[in-house]
mmCIF file of C-alpha atoms in Angstrom:
data_model
loop_
_atom_site.group_PDB
_atom_site.id
_atom_site.type_symbol
_atom_site.label_atom_id
_atom_site.label_comp_id
_atom_site.label_asym_id
_atom_site.label_seq_id
_atom_site.Cartn_x
_atom_site.Cartn_y
_atom_site.Cartn_z
ATOM 1 C CA UNK A 1 232.032 183.367 231.313
ATOM 2 C CA UNK A 2 229.104 184.371 229.115
ATOM 3 C CA UNK A 3 225.443 183.999 230.136
ATOM 4 C CA UNK A 4 225.069 181.213 227.580
ATOM 5 C CA UNK A 5 228.002 179.316 229.143
ATOM 6 C CA UNK A 6 226.495 179.773 232.606
ATOM 7 C CA UNK A 7 223.164 178.464 231.336
ATOM 8 C CA UNK A 8 224.868 175.447 229.737
ATOM 9 C CA UNK A 9 226.781 174.719 232.933
ATOM 10 C CA UNK A 10 223.574 174.735 234.999
ATOM 11 C CA UNK A 11 221.245 172.857 232.665
ATOM 12 C CA UNK A 12 223.529 169.787 232.365
ATOM 13 C CA UNK A 13 223.573 169.530 236.165
ATOM 14 C CA UNK A 14 219.882 168.647 236.168
ATOM 15 C CA UNK A 15 219.484 164.929 236.680
ATOM 16 C CA UNK A 16 218.467 163.166 233.456
ATOM 17 C CA UNK A 17 219.563 165.838 230.969
ATOM 18 C CA UNK A 18 221.627 163.998 228.369
ATOM 19 C CA UNK A 19 221.826 166.486 225.489
ATOM 20 C CA UNK A 20 220.460 169.980 225.095
ATOM 21 C CA UNK A 21 220.323 172.889 222.700
ATOM 22 C CA UNK A 22 219.185 176.454 223.353
ATOM 23 C CA UNK A 23 218.063 178.298 220.244
ATOM 24 C CA UNK A 24 216.247 181.483 219.311
ATOM 25 C CA UNK A 25 212.797 181.491 217.732
ATOM 26 C CA UNK A 26 214.483 181.902 214.330
ATOM 27 C CA UNK A 27 216.465 178.680 214.867
ATOM 28 C CA UNK A 28 219.784 180.390 215.629
ATOM 29 C CA UNK A 29 221.701 178.227 218.130
ATOM 30 C CA UNK A 30 222.863 179.983 221.314
ATOM 31 C CA UNK A 31 224.486 177.107 223.155
ATOM 32 C CA UNK A 32 224.476 173.290 223.240
ATOM 33 C CA UNK A 33 226.431 170.245 224.430
ATOM 34 C CA UNK A 34 226.101 168.068 221.320
ATOM 35 C CA UNK A 35 228.425 167.031 218.522
ATOM 36 C CA UNK A 36 225.807 167.973 215.955
ATOM 37 C CA UNK A 37 222.979 170.095 217.311
ATOM 38 C CA UNK A 38 221.321 171.070 214.005
ATOM 39 C CA UNK A 39 218.597 168.403 214.085
ATOM 40 C CA UNK A 40 217.546 169.061 217.667
ATOM 41 C CA UNK A 41 217.643 172.827 217.105
ATOM 42 C CA UNK A 42 215.362 172.467 214.067
ATOM 43 C CA UNK A 43 212.915 170.196 215.895
ATOM 44 C CA UNK A 44 212.844 172.503 218.934
ATOM 45 C CA UNK A 45 212.199 175.556 216.756
ATOM 46 C CA UNK A 46 209.548 174.063 214.439
ATOM 47 C CA UNK A 47 207.701 172.215 217.220
ATOM 48 C CA UNK A 48 207.985 175.170 219.614
ATOM 49 C CA UNK A 49 206.553 177.616 217.082
ATOM 50 C CA UNK A 50 203.671 175.253 216.223
ATOM 51 C CA UNK A 51 202.931 174.624 219.914
ATOM 52 C CA UNK A 52 202.649 178.385 220.413
ATOM 53 C CA UNK A 53 200.433 178.619 217.332
ATOM 54 C CA UNK A 54 198.065 176.013 218.842
ATOM 55 C CA UNK A 55 198.029 178.049 222.047
ATOM 56 C CA UNK A 56 196.878 181.113 220.076
ATOM 57 C CA UNK A 57 194.411 179.207 217.875
ATOM 58 C CA UNK A 58 192.604 177.454 220.721
ATOM 59 C CA UNK A 59 193.051 180.182 223.303
ATOM 60 C CA UNK A 60 195.070 178.181 225.830
ATOM 61 C CA UNK A 61 197.381 180.053 228.173
ATOM 62 C CA UNK A 62 200.951 179.314 229.203
ATOM 63 C CA UNK A 63 202.702 176.819 226.914
ATOM 64 C CA UNK A 64 204.840 174.903 229.384
ATOM 65 C CA UNK A 65 206.421 171.958 227.625
ATOM 66 C CA UNK A 66 206.167 169.711 224.595
ATOM 67 C CA UNK A 67 207.327 166.122 224.992
ATOM 68 C CA UNK A 68 208.069 163.929 221.990
ATOM 69 C CA UNK A 69 207.809 160.437 223.453
ATOM 70 C CA UNK A 70 210.011 157.856 221.797
ATOM 71 C CA UNK A 71 209.835 154.090 221.937
ATOM 72 C CA UNK A 72 213.461 153.955 223.076
ATOM 73 C CA UNK A 73 212.642 156.293 226.020
ATOM 74 C CA UNK A 74 215.164 158.908 224.851
ATOM 75 C CA UNK A 75 212.290 161.368 225.059
ATOM 76 C CA UNK A 76 212.740 164.875 223.689
ATOM 77 C CA UNK A 77 211.391 167.820 225.701
ATOM 78 C CA UNK A 78 210.948 171.326 224.334
ATOM 79 C CA UNK A 79 210.504 174.300 226.677
ATOM 80 C CA UNK A 80 209.781 177.926 225.804
ATOM 81 C CA UNK A 81 211.888 180.566 227.546
ATOM 82 C CA UNK A 82 211.035 184.101 226.522
ATOM 83 C CA UNK A 83 212.207 184.348 222.879
ATOM 84 C CA UNK A 84 214.133 181.068 223.004
ATOM 85 C CA UNK A 85 213.377 177.347 222.901
ATOM 86 C CA UNK A 86 215.251 174.797 224.954
ATOM 87 C CA UNK A 87 215.408 171.278 223.509
ATOM 88 C CA UNK A 88 216.478 168.421 225.765
ATOM 89 C CA UNK A 89 217.095 164.734 225.092
ATOM 90 C CA UNK A 90 216.688 162.826 228.331
ATOM 91 C CA UNK A 91 218.474 159.766 229.671
ATOM 92 C CA UNK A 92 216.208 156.740 229.153
ATOM 93 C CA UNK A 93 216.534 155.733 232.819
ATOM 94 C CA UNK A 94 215.123 159.045 234.085
ATOM 95 C CA UNK A 95 211.426 159.584 234.818
ATOM 96 C CA UNK A 96 210.176 162.111 232.262
ATOM 97 C CA UNK A 97 207.767 163.850 234.651
ATOM 98 C CA UNK A 98 210.507 164.487 237.237
ATOM 99 C CA UNK A 99 212.891 165.824 234.612
ATOM 100 C CA UNK A 100 210.238 168.181 233.244
ATOM 101 C CA UNK A 101 209.475 169.466 236.749
ATOM 102 C CA UNK A 102 213.180 170.004 237.530
ATOM 103 C CA UNK A 103 213.791 171.886 234.284
ATOM 104 C CA UNK A 104 210.697 174.030 234.787
ATOM 105 C CA UNK A 105 211.836 174.927 238.317
ATOM 106 C CA UNK A 106 215.223 175.945 236.943
ATOM 107 C CA UNK A 107 213.660 178.008 234.152
ATOM 108 C CA UNK A 108 211.381 179.765 236.640
ATOM 109 C CA UNK A 109 214.425 180.907 238.615
ATOM 110 C CA UNK A 110 215.765 182.510 235.419
ATOM 111 C CA UNK A 111 212.496 184.320 234.746
ATOM 112 C CA UNK A 112 212.345 185.612 238.323
ATOM 113 C CA UNK A 113 215.891 186.964 238.088
ATOM 114 C CA UNK A 114 215.064 188.999 234.988
ATOM 115 C CA UNK A 115 215.258 192.708 235.874
ATOM 116 C CA UNK A 116 211.972 194.584 235.779
ATOM 117 C CA UNK A 117 211.613 197.049 232.893
ATOM 118 C CA UNK A 118 212.530 200.622 233.829
ATOM 119 C CA UNK B 1 185.197 155.471 215.756
ATOM 120 C CA UNK B 2 182.852 157.537 217.920
ATOM 121 C CA UNK B 3 182.691 154.728 220.484
ATOM 122 C CA UNK B 4 186.484 154.766 220.883
ATOM 123 C CA UNK B 5 186.384 158.527 221.506
ATOM 124 C CA UNK B 6 183.532 158.181 223.996
ATOM 125 C CA UNK B 7 185.451 155.488 225.901
ATOM 126 C CA UNK B 8 188.380 157.901 226.254
ATOM 127 C CA UNK B 9 186.099 160.704 227.408
ATOM 128 C CA UNK B 10 184.833 158.474 230.213
ATOM 129 C CA UNK B 11 188.270 158.656 231.887
ATOM 130 C CA UNK B 12 188.277 161.232 234.721
ATOM 131 C CA UNK B 13 189.993 164.435 233.653
ATOM 132 C CA UNK B 14 189.566 163.855 229.909
ATOM 133 C CA UNK B 15 187.772 166.778 228.224
ATOM 134 C CA UNK B 16 187.309 164.967 224.921
ATOM 135 C CA UNK B 17 189.077 163.587 221.870
ATOM 136 C CA UNK B 18 189.165 163.965 218.115
ATOM 137 C CA UNK B 19 190.397 162.073 215.076
ATOM 138 C CA UNK B 20 192.171 164.132 212.453
ATOM 139 C CA UNK B 21 193.192 163.128 208.945
ATOM 140 C CA UNK B 22 195.669 165.286 207.077
ATOM 141 C CA UNK B 23 193.645 165.421 203.837
ATOM 142 C CA UNK B 24 190.106 165.267 205.198
ATOM 143 C CA UNK B 25 190.361 167.297 208.417
ATOM 144 C CA UNK B 26 188.522 166.300 211.602
ATOM 145 C CA UNK B 27 186.748 162.966 211.069
ATOM 146 C CA UNK B 28 185.114 162.668 214.487
ATOM 147 C CA UNK B 29 185.202 164.391 217.853
ATOM 148 C CA UNK B 30 183.401 164.555 221.168
ATOM 149 C CA UNK B 31 184.929 167.775 222.475
ATOM 150 C CA UNK B 32 182.768 170.499 224.039
ATOM 151 C CA UNK B 33 181.169 173.034 221.709
ATOM 152 C CA UNK B 34 183.741 175.718 222.434
ATOM 153 C CA UNK B 35 186.201 173.707 220.311
ATOM 154 C CA UNK B 36 184.687 174.853 217.048
ATOM 155 C CA UNK B 37 185.275 172.686 213.927
ATOM 156 C CA UNK B 38 187.524 175.278 212.253
ATOM 157 C CA UNK B 39 189.614 175.611 215.428
ATOM 158 C CA UNK B 40 189.923 171.844 215.685
ATOM 159 C CA UNK B 41 190.955 171.590 212.037
ATOM 160 C CA UNK B 42 193.614 174.262 212.615
ATOM 161 C CA UNK B 43 194.853 172.463 215.704
ATOM 162 C CA UNK B 44 195.014 169.157 213.807
ATOM 163 C CA UNK B 45 197.032 170.786 211.048
ATOM 164 C CA UNK B 46 199.555 172.206 213.538
ATOM 165 C CA UNK B 47 199.809 168.913 215.428
ATOM 166 C CA UNK B 48 200.419 167.162 212.129
ATOM 167 C CA UNK B 49 203.345 169.557 211.542
ATOM 168 C CA UNK B 50 204.720 168.859 215.024
ATOM 169 C CA UNK B 51 204.431 165.104 214.500
ATOM 170 C CA UNK B 52 206.025 165.279 211.042
ATOM 171 C CA UNK B 53 208.926 167.419 212.282
ATOM 172 C CA UNK B 54 209.445 165.040 215.211
ATOM 173 C CA UNK B 55 209.362 162.009 212.912
ATOM 174 C CA UNK B 56 212.056 163.491 210.698
ATOM 175 C CA UNK B 57 214.522 163.460 213.588
ATOM 176 C CA UNK B 58 213.154 160.571 215.655
ATOM 177 C CA UNK B 59 211.816 157.678 213.620
ATOM 178 C CA UNK B 60 210.726 155.914 216.833
ATOM 179 C CA UNK B 61 208.395 158.792 217.780
ATOM 180 C CA UNK B 62 205.306 157.306 219.453
ATOM 181 C CA UNK B 63 203.398 160.195 221.010
ATOM 182 C CA UNK B 64 203.468 163.934 221.560
ATOM 183 C CA UNK B 65 202.339 165.498 224.808
ATOM 184 C CA UNK B 66 201.755 169.234 224.749
ATOM 185 C CA UNK B 67 201.324 170.875 228.148
ATOM 186 C CA UNK B 68 199.604 174.207 228.682
ATOM 187 C CA UNK B 69 198.595 175.734 231.991
ATOM 188 C CA UNK B 70 194.997 174.548 231.839
ATOM 189 C CA UNK B 71 195.184 171.517 229.543
ATOM 190 C CA UNK B 72 197.376 168.783 228.157
ATOM 191 C CA UNK B 73 197.059 167.689 224.547
ATOM 192 C CA UNK B 74 198.145 164.155 223.698
ATOM 193 C CA UNK B 75 198.507 162.997 220.102
ATOM 194 C CA UNK B 76 199.166 159.553 218.671
ATOM 195 C CA UNK B 77 199.301 158.415 215.070
ATOM 196 C CA UNK B 78 196.649 155.860 214.072
ATOM 197 C CA UNK B 79 198.008 155.347 210.580
ATOM 198 C CA UNK B 80 199.979 157.529 208.176
ATOM 199 C CA UNK B 81 198.520 161.045 208.352
ATOM 200 C CA UNK B 82 195.656 160.041 210.692
ATOM 201 C CA UNK B 83 195.886 161.049 214.343
ATOM 202 C CA UNK B 84 193.936 160.745 217.554
ATOM 203 C CA UNK B 85 194.122 163.849 219.769
ATOM 204 C CA UNK B 86 193.041 163.830 223.411
ATOM 205 C CA UNK B 87 192.570 166.974 225.498
ATOM 206 C CA UNK B 88 192.710 166.439 229.248
ATOM 207 C CA UNK B 89 193.274 168.138 232.554
ATOM 208 C CA UNK B 90 197.006 168.310 233.435
ATOM 209 C CA UNK B 91 196.149 166.454 236.651
ATOM 210 C CA UNK B 92 194.509 163.514 234.821
ATOM 211 C CA UNK B 93 195.881 160.026 235.425
ATOM 212 C CA UNK B 94 198.328 159.800 232.517
ATOM 213 C CA UNK B 95 199.094 156.083 232.986
ATOM 214 C CA UNK B 96 195.418 155.200 232.773
ATOM 215 C CA UNK B 97 194.982 157.489 229.797
ATOM 216 C CA UNK B 98 198.024 156.048 228.050
ATOM 217 C CA UNK B 99 196.731 152.484 228.446
ATOM 218 C CA UNK B 100 193.237 153.448 227.266
ATOM 219 C CA UNK B 101 194.752 155.273 224.315
ATOM 220 C CA UNK B 102 196.651 152.139 223.293
ATOM 221 C CA UNK B 103 193.423 150.121 223.436
ATOM 222 C CA UNK B 104 191.563 152.762 221.435
ATOM 223 C CA UNK B 105 194.314 152.701 218.816
ATOM 224 C CA UNK B 106 194.029 148.928 218.501
ATOM 225 C CA UNK B 107 190.282 149.316 217.960
ATOM 226 C CA UNK B 108 190.714 152.075 215.415
ATOM 227 C CA UNK B 109 193.368 150.187 213.474
ATOM 228 C CA UNK B 110 191.483 146.868 213.493
ATOM 229 C CA UNK B 111 188.446 147.555 211.239
ATOM 230 C CA UNK B 112 190.583 148.244 208.165
ATOM 231 C CA UNK B 113 192.148 144.765 208.238
ATOM 232 C CA UNK B 114 189.491 142.680 210.006
ATOM 233 C CA UNK B 115 186.734 140.724 208.286
ATOM 234 C CA UNK B 116 183.278 142.336 208.336
ATOM 235 C CA UNK B 117 181.619 141.782 211.721
ATOM 236 C CA UNK B 118 178.275 140.969 210.101
ATOM 237 C CA UNK B 119 179.643 138.275 207.797
ATOM 238 C CA UNK B 120 177.362 135.710 209.436
ATOM 239 C CA UNK B 121 174.329 137.623 208.180
ATOM 240 C CA UNK B 122 175.485 137.932 204.575
ATOM 241 C CA UNK B 123 177.357 135.012 202.989
ATOM 242 C CA UNK B 124 180.945 135.689 201.889
ATOM 243 C CA UNK B 125 181.354 136.791 198.270
ATOM 244 C CA UNK B 126 181.573 134.126 195.618
ATOM 245 C CA UNK B 127 184.263 134.225 192.961
ATOM 246 C CA UNK B 128 181.887 135.991 190.594
ATOM 247 C CA UNK B 129 181.025 138.674 193.110
ATOM 248 C CA UNK B 130 184.568 139.654 194.017
ATOM 249 C CA UNK B 131 186.068 142.328 191.844
ATOM 250 C CA UNK B 132 189.430 141.865 190.200
ATOM 251 C CA UNK B 133 191.951 144.072 192.121
ATOM 252 C CA UNK B 134 193.197 145.434 188.816
ATOM 253 C CA UNK B 135 189.786 146.797 187.800
ATOM 254 C CA UNK B 136 189.504 150.602 187.617
ATOM 255 C CA UNK B 137 188.616 152.315 190.894
ATOM 256 C CA UNK B 138 185.012 153.451 191.244
ATOM 257 C CA UNK B 139 184.484 156.978 192.514
ATOM 258 C CA UNK B 140 181.847 157.238 195.275
ATOM 259 C CA UNK B 141 180.619 160.600 193.945
ATOM 260 C CA UNK B 142 179.897 159.045 190.529
ATOM 261 C CA UNK B 143 177.998 156.115 192.025
ATOM 262 C CA UNK B 144 175.916 158.499 194.094
ATOM 263 C CA UNK B 145 175.281 160.916 191.238
ATOM 264 C CA UNK B 146 174.095 158.644 188.418
ATOM 265 C CA UNK B 147 173.214 155.124 187.430
ATOM 266 C CA UNK B 148 170.917 152.490 188.922
ATOM 267 C CA UNK B 149 172.647 152.601 192.330
ATOM 268 C CA UNK B 150 172.224 156.327 192.800
ATOM 269 C CA UNK B 151 168.721 156.256 194.352
ATOM 270 C CA UNK B 152 169.229 153.367 196.802
ATOM 271 C CA UNK B 153 172.612 154.759 197.871
ATOM 272 C CA UNK B 154 171.235 158.216 198.505
ATOM 273 C CA UNK B 155 168.541 156.555 200.620
ATOM 274 C CA UNK B 156 171.178 154.548 202.515
ATOM 275 C CA UNK B 157 173.183 157.690 203.216
ATOM 276 C CA UNK B 158 170.084 159.582 204.337
ATOM 277 C CA UNK B 159 169.115 156.824 206.777
ATOM 278 C CA UNK B 160 172.702 156.661 208.057
ATOM 279 C CA UNK B 161 172.609 160.405 208.722
ATOM 280 C CA UNK B 162 169.387 159.844 210.693
ATOM 281 C CA UNK B 163 171.175 157.251 212.833
ATOM 282 C CA UNK B 164 174.686 158.648 213.392
ATOM 283 C CA UNK B 165 174.437 162.314 212.408
ATOM 284 C CA UNK B 166 176.954 164.468 210.536
ATOM 285 C CA UNK B 167 179.679 161.790 210.355
ATOM 286 C CA UNK B 168 177.450 159.766 208.039
ATOM 287 C CA UNK B 169 178.851 161.072 204.772
ATOM 288 C CA UNK B 170 182.483 160.335 205.671
ATOM 289 C CA UNK B 171 181.687 156.893 207.041
ATOM 290 C CA UNK B 172 179.523 156.031 204.027
ATOM 291 C CA UNK B 173 182.171 157.163 201.535
ATOM 292 C CA UNK B 174 184.863 155.069 203.271
ATOM 293 C CA UNK B 175 182.583 152.020 203.247
ATOM 294 C CA UNK B 176 181.652 152.663 199.615
ATOM 295 C CA UNK B 177 185.310 152.765 198.542
ATOM 296 C CA UNK B 178 186.046 149.522 200.399
ATOM 297 C CA UNK B 179 182.904 147.889 198.973
ATOM 298 C CA UNK B 180 183.727 148.872 195.405
ATOM 299 C CA UNK B 181 187.237 147.448 195.789
ATOM 300 C CA UNK B 182 186.031 144.146 197.292
ATOM 301 C CA UNK B 183 182.774 143.425 195.512
ATOM 302 C CA UNK B 184 181.305 143.837 192.071
ATOM 303 C CA UNK B 185 179.407 147.120 192.021
ATOM 304 C CA UNK B 186 175.812 145.959 191.638
ATOM 305 C CA UNK B 187 172.447 146.126 193.365
ATOM 306 C CA UNK B 188 172.680 142.458 194.377
ATOM 307 C CA UNK B 189 175.817 143.218 196.397
ATOM 308 C CA UNK B 190 174.294 146.129 198.323
ATOM 309 C CA UNK B 191 173.808 143.959 201.454
ATOM 310 C CA UNK B 192 177.608 143.708 201.654
ATOM 311 C CA UNK B 193 177.797 147.500 201.673
ATOM 312 C CA UNK B 194 175.282 147.551 204.514
ATOM 313 C CA UNK B 195 177.519 145.095 206.414
ATOM 314 C CA UNK B 196 180.549 147.338 205.956
ATOM 315 C CA UNK B 197 178.617 150.412 207.081
ATOM 316 C CA UNK B 198 177.266 148.550 210.142
ATOM 317 C CA UNK B 199 180.773 147.374 211.017
ATOM 318 C CA UNK B 200 182.110 150.942 210.843
ATOM 319 C CA UNK B 201 179.231 152.363 212.908
ATOM 320 C CA UNK B 202 180.895 150.504 215.774
ATOM 321 C CA UNK B 203 177.751 150.493 217.945
ATOM 322 C CA UNK B 204 175.594 147.345 217.808
ATOM 323 C CA UNK B 205 172.393 149.153 218.736
ATOM 324 C CA UNK B 206 172.845 151.865 216.117
ATOM 325 C CA UNK B 207 173.941 149.285 213.541
ATOM 326 C CA UNK B 208 170.731 147.318 214.146
ATOM 327 C CA UNK B 209 168.669 150.501 213.929
ATOM 328 C CA UNK B 210 170.313 151.309 210.592
ATOM 329 C CA UNK B 211 169.806 147.776 209.294
ATOM 330 C CA UNK B 212 166.090 147.948 210.182
ATOM 331 C CA UNK B 213 165.663 151.347 208.531
ATOM 332 C CA UNK B 214 167.430 150.289 205.358
ATOM 333 C CA UNK B 215 165.674 146.928 204.936
ATOM 334 C CA UNK B 216 162.641 148.165 202.981
ATOM 335 C CA UNK B 217 164.825 150.339 200.754
ATOM 336 C CA UNK B 218 167.028 147.376 199.829
ATOM 337 C CA UNK B 219 164.028 145.189 199.026
ATOM 338 C CA UNK B 220 162.691 147.903 196.755
ATOM 339 C CA UNK B 221 166.075 148.312 195.040
ATOM 340 C CA UNK B 222 166.432 144.529 194.572
ATOM 341 C CA UNK B 223 162.977 144.439 192.981
ATOM 342 C CA UNK B 224 164.019 147.130 190.516
ATOM 343 C CA UNK B 225 167.388 145.479 189.790
#
């Protein structure tokens, strides 16, 4: 099983994650669980890059998450992970704040497991 | 406009807010000085891109919430290409902020469609005063630059700047465009322009101050016209 498959297996276990796509900063899709992931991958990439640009322009630190709130409550959340962006469409019944916290906790475990540079 | 931003800033945890228009840049803000105008304009441009990209995929997009370690940035669209951006502490009460933001949006959207608030002071336009919608659009710059209205209008703008500060020019231009579309462009209709400006000032005390300051200028202009 590849790392991408392992990631996909874990991320869908988080309560409230309906659809997801993991893509590189250049928009290249790494893994997803959607029939057509192109739209979400594009949104995650464009919005993620612009969110990081705001961070640089204003001088904020640590871009954590971008939420696109929708009237139908199928909110879209975009998270930065190293040189990737993770885009998630949530279940409308789930509380957005809890989902964001759960995903961030999961992503932090990945960052911690990264081997230190030699 | 400024009043709506100040109301938002009164909420605990809110650092300040700004209104951004895609073509005109930042129209108003009450953020601390470290958010320099050029930085705010850059931020507005990037948020506009985020909102536009989101809208392409989700046509029911209502709000974007951008979380950084030390701040959260919330953006809502007032009308096409015009946004309100609020910067707050991540620990701020988001439900309270969300409700206040909705109320602010209602306020900001209202003036464009509502009747002038000062209509009791100046009688509504008669058939002769109202301009035919098909008539060519008058450019504010031309009205200010030449012709019989140039001097009184420059005076009106100057007094407005004395009352509300650097936002005066933008507010005056917006009111001037609306006035020229609704009324016949003439000295006798200048009181209607004053009404529109006072409505857009959005602060009764400042509106009264402006009206008092402008009174003598209008009398002088009417005497010349």
